[in-house]
XYZ file of N, CA and C in Angstrom:
369
model
N -8.993 -3.507 53.023
C -8.323 -4.508 52.306
C -7.565 -3.801 50.999
N -6.421 -4.223 50.733
C -5.177 -3.898 49.816
C -5.434 -4.935 48.771
N -5.617 -4.524 47.503
C -5.495 -5.496 46.570
C -4.625 -5.186 45.465
N -3.886 -6.058 44.931
C -2.914 -5.623 43.757
C -2.897 -6.921 43.031
N -2.081 -6.654 41.796
C -1.972 -7.762 41.084
C -0.660 -8.074 41.401
N -0.205 -9.634 41.540
C 0.839 -10.147 41.758
C 1.833 -10.108 40.486
N 3.138 -9.922 40.586
C 3.921 -10.160 39.469
C 4.922 -11.257 39.586
N 4.332 -12.348 39.149
C 5.208 -13.536 39.220
C 6.181 -13.387 38.309
N 7.208 -14.162 38.388
C 8.306 -14.285 37.269
C 7.782 -14.529 36.218
N 7.469 -13.483 35.060
C 6.951 -13.792 33.844
C 7.918 -13.922 32.610
N 9.347 -13.584 33.308
C 10.251 -13.430 31.938
C 10.422 -14.278 30.925
N 10.347 -15.739 31.137
C 10.351 -16.807 30.618
C 9.094 -16.574 29.310
N 8.051 -16.147 29.965
C 6.856 -16.120 29.023
C 6.849 -14.852 28.342
N 7.455 -13.866 28.373
C 7.243 -12.431 27.655
C 7.215 -12.318 26.201
N 7.756 -13.567 25.406
C 7.625 -13.663 24.170
C 6.338 -14.146 23.585
N 5.635 -14.635 24.619
C 3.958 -15.065 24.094
C 3.237 -13.839 24.253
N 2.465 -13.888 23.319
C 1.484 -12.713 23.155
C 0.385 -12.677 24.128
N 0.077 -13.896 24.556
C -0.975 -14.444 25.490
C -0.519 -14.353 26.994
N 0.731 -13.971 27.234
C 1.308 -14.176 28.531
C 0.569 -13.213 29.669
N -0.035 -11.936 29.116
C -0.675 -11.204 29.963
C -2.195 -11.542 30.360
N -2.723 -12.135 29.299
C -3.925 -12.935 29.527
C -4.164 -13.892 30.544
N -2.981 -14.716 30.663
C -2.903 -15.769 31.716
C -2.768 -14.873 33.158
N -1.873 -13.963 33.159
C -1.492 -13.255 34.158
C -2.586 -12.370 34.588
N -3.703 -12.321 34.192
C -4.811 -10.963 34.634
C -5.774 -12.216 35.109
N -5.863 -13.587 35.110
C -6.876 -14.412 35.663
C -7.341 -14.118 37.102
N -6.336 -13.893 37.940
C -6.431 -13.647 39.205
C -6.325 -12.016 39.850
N -6.912 -11.838 40.917
C -6.426 -10.690 41.826
C -5.997 -11.337 43.358
N -4.687 -10.604 43.534
C -3.989 -11.410 44.643
C -4.001 -10.014 45.839
N -4.224 -10.702 47.061
C -4.313 -9.842 48.135
C -3.392 -10.346 48.936
N -2.396 -9.027 49.060
C -0.953 -9.486 49.600
C -0.897 -9.801 51.058
N -1.861 -8.791 51.730
C -2.143 -9.012 53.402
C -2.690 -10.439 53.860
N -3.796 -10.861 52.965
C -4.368 -12.055 53.517
C -3.753 -13.351 52.768
N -2.815 -13.134 51.624
C -2.188 -14.263 51.099
C -3.291 -14.903 50.302
N -4.335 -14.181 50.008
C -5.334 -14.902 48.924
C -5.501 -14.378 47.658
N -6.247 -15.283 47.052
C -6.344 -15.052 45.385
C -7.838 -15.155 45.270
N -8.391 -14.390 44.120
C -9.829 -14.534 43.683
C -9.828 -14.452 42.215
N -10.872 -14.714 41.549
C -10.804 -14.657 40.088
C -10.971 -13.403 39.525
N -10.083 -12.983 38.569
C -9.855 -11.521 38.190
C -11.257 -11.133 37.443
N -11.345 -9.574 37.321
C -12.408 -9.265 36.479
C -12.587 -9.918 34.983
N -11.580 -10.529 34.427
C -12.063 -11.066 33.153
C -13.028 -12.140 32.897
N -13.173 -12.654 34.622
C -14.226 -13.626 34.410
C -15.695 -13.133 34.684
N -15.683 -12.065 35.145
C -17.120 -11.461 35.505
C -17.612 -10.325 34.764
N -16.640 -9.608 33.940
C -16.987 -8.411 33.275
C -16.419 -8.076 32.012
N -16.925 -7.315 31.109
C -16.174 -6.977 29.910
C -14.670 -6.025 30.179
N -13.414 -6.389 29.979
C -12.559 -5.810 30.304
C -11.843 -5.204 29.145
N -12.345 -5.736 27.854
C -11.907 -5.009 26.579
C -13.105 -4.313 25.952
N -13.039 -3.025 25.487
C -14.294 -2.468 24.945
C -14.219 -2.880 23.423
N -15.485 -2.634 23.014
C -15.372 -2.830 21.364
C -15.050 -1.712 20.878
N -14.372 -1.663 19.512
C -14.032 -0.294 19.158
C -15.219 0.732 18.867
N -14.860 1.947 19.036
C -15.865 3.196 19.064
C -16.221 3.042 17.386
N -17.662 3.381 17.307
C -17.798 3.793 15.869
C -17.062 4.860 15.199
N -16.807 4.836 13.852
C -16.055 5.888 13.152
C -16.817 7.129 12.975
N -16.367 8.280 13.312
C -16.884 9.452 12.853
C -16.745 9.740 11.353
N -17.902 9.781 10.720
C -17.813 10.008 9.381
C -18.280 11.177 9.045
N -17.556 12.290 8.498
C -18.109 13.620 8.086
C -17.616 13.859 6.666
N -16.996 13.048 6.265
C -16.985 13.527 4.488
C -16.692 12.222 3.704
N -16.691 12.328 2.325
C -16.414 11.193 1.787
C -15.226 10.500 1.712
N -14.139 11.305 2.117
C -12.802 10.682 2.383
C -12.884 9.880 3.549
N -13.585 10.296 4.463
C -13.555 9.391 6.023
C -14.591 8.269 5.494
N -15.639 8.027 4.656
C -16.354 6.959 4.152
C -15.385 6.026 3.399
N -14.615 6.728 2.910
C -13.662 5.678 2.003
C -12.546 4.936 2.762
N -12.296 5.946 3.634
C -11.047 5.052 4.616
C -11.701 3.823 5.342
N -13.001 4.365 5.867
C -13.751 3.579 6.774
C -13.995 1.997 5.855
N -14.624 2.226 4.659
C -14.999 1.407 3.718
C -13.579 0.523 3.236
N -12.424 1.118 3.106
C -11.200 0.466 2.855
C -10.861 -0.517 4.158
N -11.118 -0.088 5.109
C -10.721 -0.502 6.390
C -11.566 -1.840 6.466
N -12.978 -1.708 6.402
C -13.723 -2.789 6.722
C -13.627 -3.898 5.481
N -13.557 -3.687 4.168
C -13.955 -4.467 2.945
C -12.806 -4.667 2.280
N -11.639 -4.010 2.375
C -10.637 -3.862 1.632
C -10.601 -3.532 0.054
N -11.653 -2.733 -0.384
C -11.912 -2.378 -1.755
C -12.885 -1.139 -1.617
N -13.006 -0.553 -2.675
C -13.784 0.648 -2.814
C -15.372 0.073 -2.881
N -16.137 0.477 -2.314
C -17.714 -0.131 -2.352
C -18.440 1.195 -2.298
N -18.560 2.105 -3.436
C -19.235 3.134 -3.597
C -20.856 3.049 -3.289
N -21.609 1.861 -3.440
C -22.863 1.797 -2.976
C -23.016 1.731 -1.324
N -22.071 1.254 -0.575
C -21.785 1.525 0.902
C -21.592 2.807 1.217
N -20.630 3.593 0.727
C -20.304 4.785 0.840
C -21.462 5.911 0.900
N -22.206 5.699 -0.186
C -23.648 6.203 -0.167
C -24.558 5.969 0.700
N -24.758 4.974 1.234
C -25.302 4.530 2.593
C -24.961 5.150 3.927
N -23.586 5.344 3.894
C -22.972 5.664 4.924
C -23.014 7.204 4.869
N -23.130 7.961 3.812
C -23.277 9.574 3.820
C -24.587 9.898 3.557
N -25.487 9.129 3.334
C -26.878 9.362 2.885
C -26.911 10.386 1.685
N -26.320 10.181 0.632
C -26.291 11.133 -0.369
C -26.391 10.176 -1.737
N -26.448 10.663 -2.752
C -26.557 9.816 -4.126
C -25.018 9.702 -4.711
N -25.138 8.847 -5.435
C -24.019 8.096 -5.998
C -23.108 9.353 -6.640
N -23.792 10.019 -7.540
C -23.355 10.983 -8.464
C -22.266 12.040 -7.401
N -22.794 12.265 -6.445
C -22.272 13.336 -5.521
C -21.283 12.715 -4.669
N -21.320 11.379 -4.259
C -19.950 10.871 -3.687
C -18.936 10.471 -4.435
N -19.201 10.254 -5.880
C -18.248 10.200 -6.693
C -17.494 11.594 -7.093
N -18.364 12.477 -7.220
C -17.628 13.716 -7.434
C -16.751 14.188 -6.404
N -17.373 14.121 -5.116
C -16.563 14.400 -3.841
C -15.395 13.728 -3.717
N -15.287 12.516 -4.055
C -14.109 11.727 -4.096
C -12.979 12.252 -5.230
N -13.538 12.663 -6.427
C -12.710 13.310 -7.204
C -11.469 12.000 -7.834
N -10.587 12.332 -7.732
C -9.476 11.409 -8.308
C -8.944 10.435 -7.298
N -9.513 10.301 -6.298
C -9.174 9.373 -5.022
C -9.680 7.972 -5.497
N -10.482 7.904 -6.457
C -10.894 6.348 -6.967
C -11.082 6.611 -8.559
N -10.987 5.402 -9.130
C -11.231 5.512 -10.524
C -11.921 4.219 -10.884
N -12.836 4.386 -12.062
C -13.305 2.896 -12.564
C -12.497 2.388 -13.479
N -12.400 1.239 -13.129
C -11.603 0.409 -14.153
C -12.311 -0.157 -15.433
N -11.953 0.284 -16.590
C -12.850 0.064 -17.811
C -12.769 -1.206 -18.019
N -11.975 -2.036 -17.799
C -11.784 -3.853 -18.158
C -13.214 -4.339 -17.409
N -13.269 -4.067 -15.968
C -14.495 -4.577 -15.402
C -15.513 -3.945 -14.535
N -15.166 -2.537 -14.851
C -16.318 -1.698 -14.220
C -16.104 -1.136 -12.856
N -15.037 -2.023 -12.249
C -15.028 -2.117 -10.811
C -14.548 -0.641 -10.282
N -14.758 -0.165 -9.374
C -14.083 1.241 -8.620
C -12.679 0.547 -7.980
N -11.734 1.407 -7.973
C -10.555 1.036 -7.343
C -10.048 2.313 -7.006
N -9.370 2.251 -5.959
C -8.503 3.513 -5.102
C -7.508 3.844 -6.356
N -7.116 5.479 -6.280
C -5.961 6.005 -7.239
C -4.722 5.167 -7.040
N -4.472 4.651 -5.954
C -2.799 3.993 -5.808
C -3.067 2.786 -6.399
N -4.178 2.036 -6.341
C -4.260 0.726 -6.985
C -4.184 0.599 -8.671
N -5.076 1.689 -8.897
C -5.347 1.837 -10.342
C -4.335 2.470 -11.181
N -3.539 3.307 -10.731
C -2.394 4.260 -11.165
C -0.999 3.209 -11.262
N -1.146 2.184 -10.501
C 0.066 1.556 -10.325
C 0.006 0.018 -11.387
N 1.199 -0.281 -11.959
C 1.170 -1.302 -12.677
C 1.490 -0.981 -14.282
N 0.965 -1.948 -15.138
C 1.192 -1.681 -16.534
C 0.167 -0.609 -16.999
N 0.711 0.583 -17.220
C -0.089 1.847 -17.591
C -0.563 1.922 -18.920
N 0.655 1.336 -19.688
C 0.246 1.595 -21.346
C -0.987 0.439 -21.731
N -0.844 -0.600 -20.880
C -1.919 -1.648 -21.513
C -3.169 -0.821 -20.946
N -3.436 -0.313 -19.758
C -4.423 0.357 -19.363
C -4.899 1.542 -20.389
N -4.164 2.468 -20.476
C -4.472 3.246 -21.532
C -4.960 3.017 -22.896
N -4.515 1.677 -23.358
C -5.031 1.263 -24.549
C -6.198 0.751 -24.561
N -6.756 0.440 -23.397
C -7.853 -0.343 -23.151
C -8.824 1.049 -22.833
N -8.454 2.103 -22.436
C -9.415 3.062 -22.428
C -9.800 3.858 -23.729
N -8.952 3.530 -24.781
C -9.255 4.196 -26.107
C -10.360 3.528 -26.639
């Protein structure tokens, strides 16, 4: 039994991002001219993302920024199984503590914007 995926004319639908989900709902057998439900109905066809490989403080910072969108030193400490001072020292100038609110920020976020105002707050 030869099994293929039929390619109907999908040209009008190619702009629709869900077009391929609809096209994957059946497996079509050309020899017998029959169709049966595709694997999307019976098994996992998309795997969950693999857990990140965290080997350094910079890796942990990247994962935290991706997951939470902000610097979370406590969570980085949990991921690396180290104390907070060691993590902060390892990250160096990649993060800064904002003296206005005490929150940690990436160097890109902290060093952008009105620096004169920030410098006067630090004094």
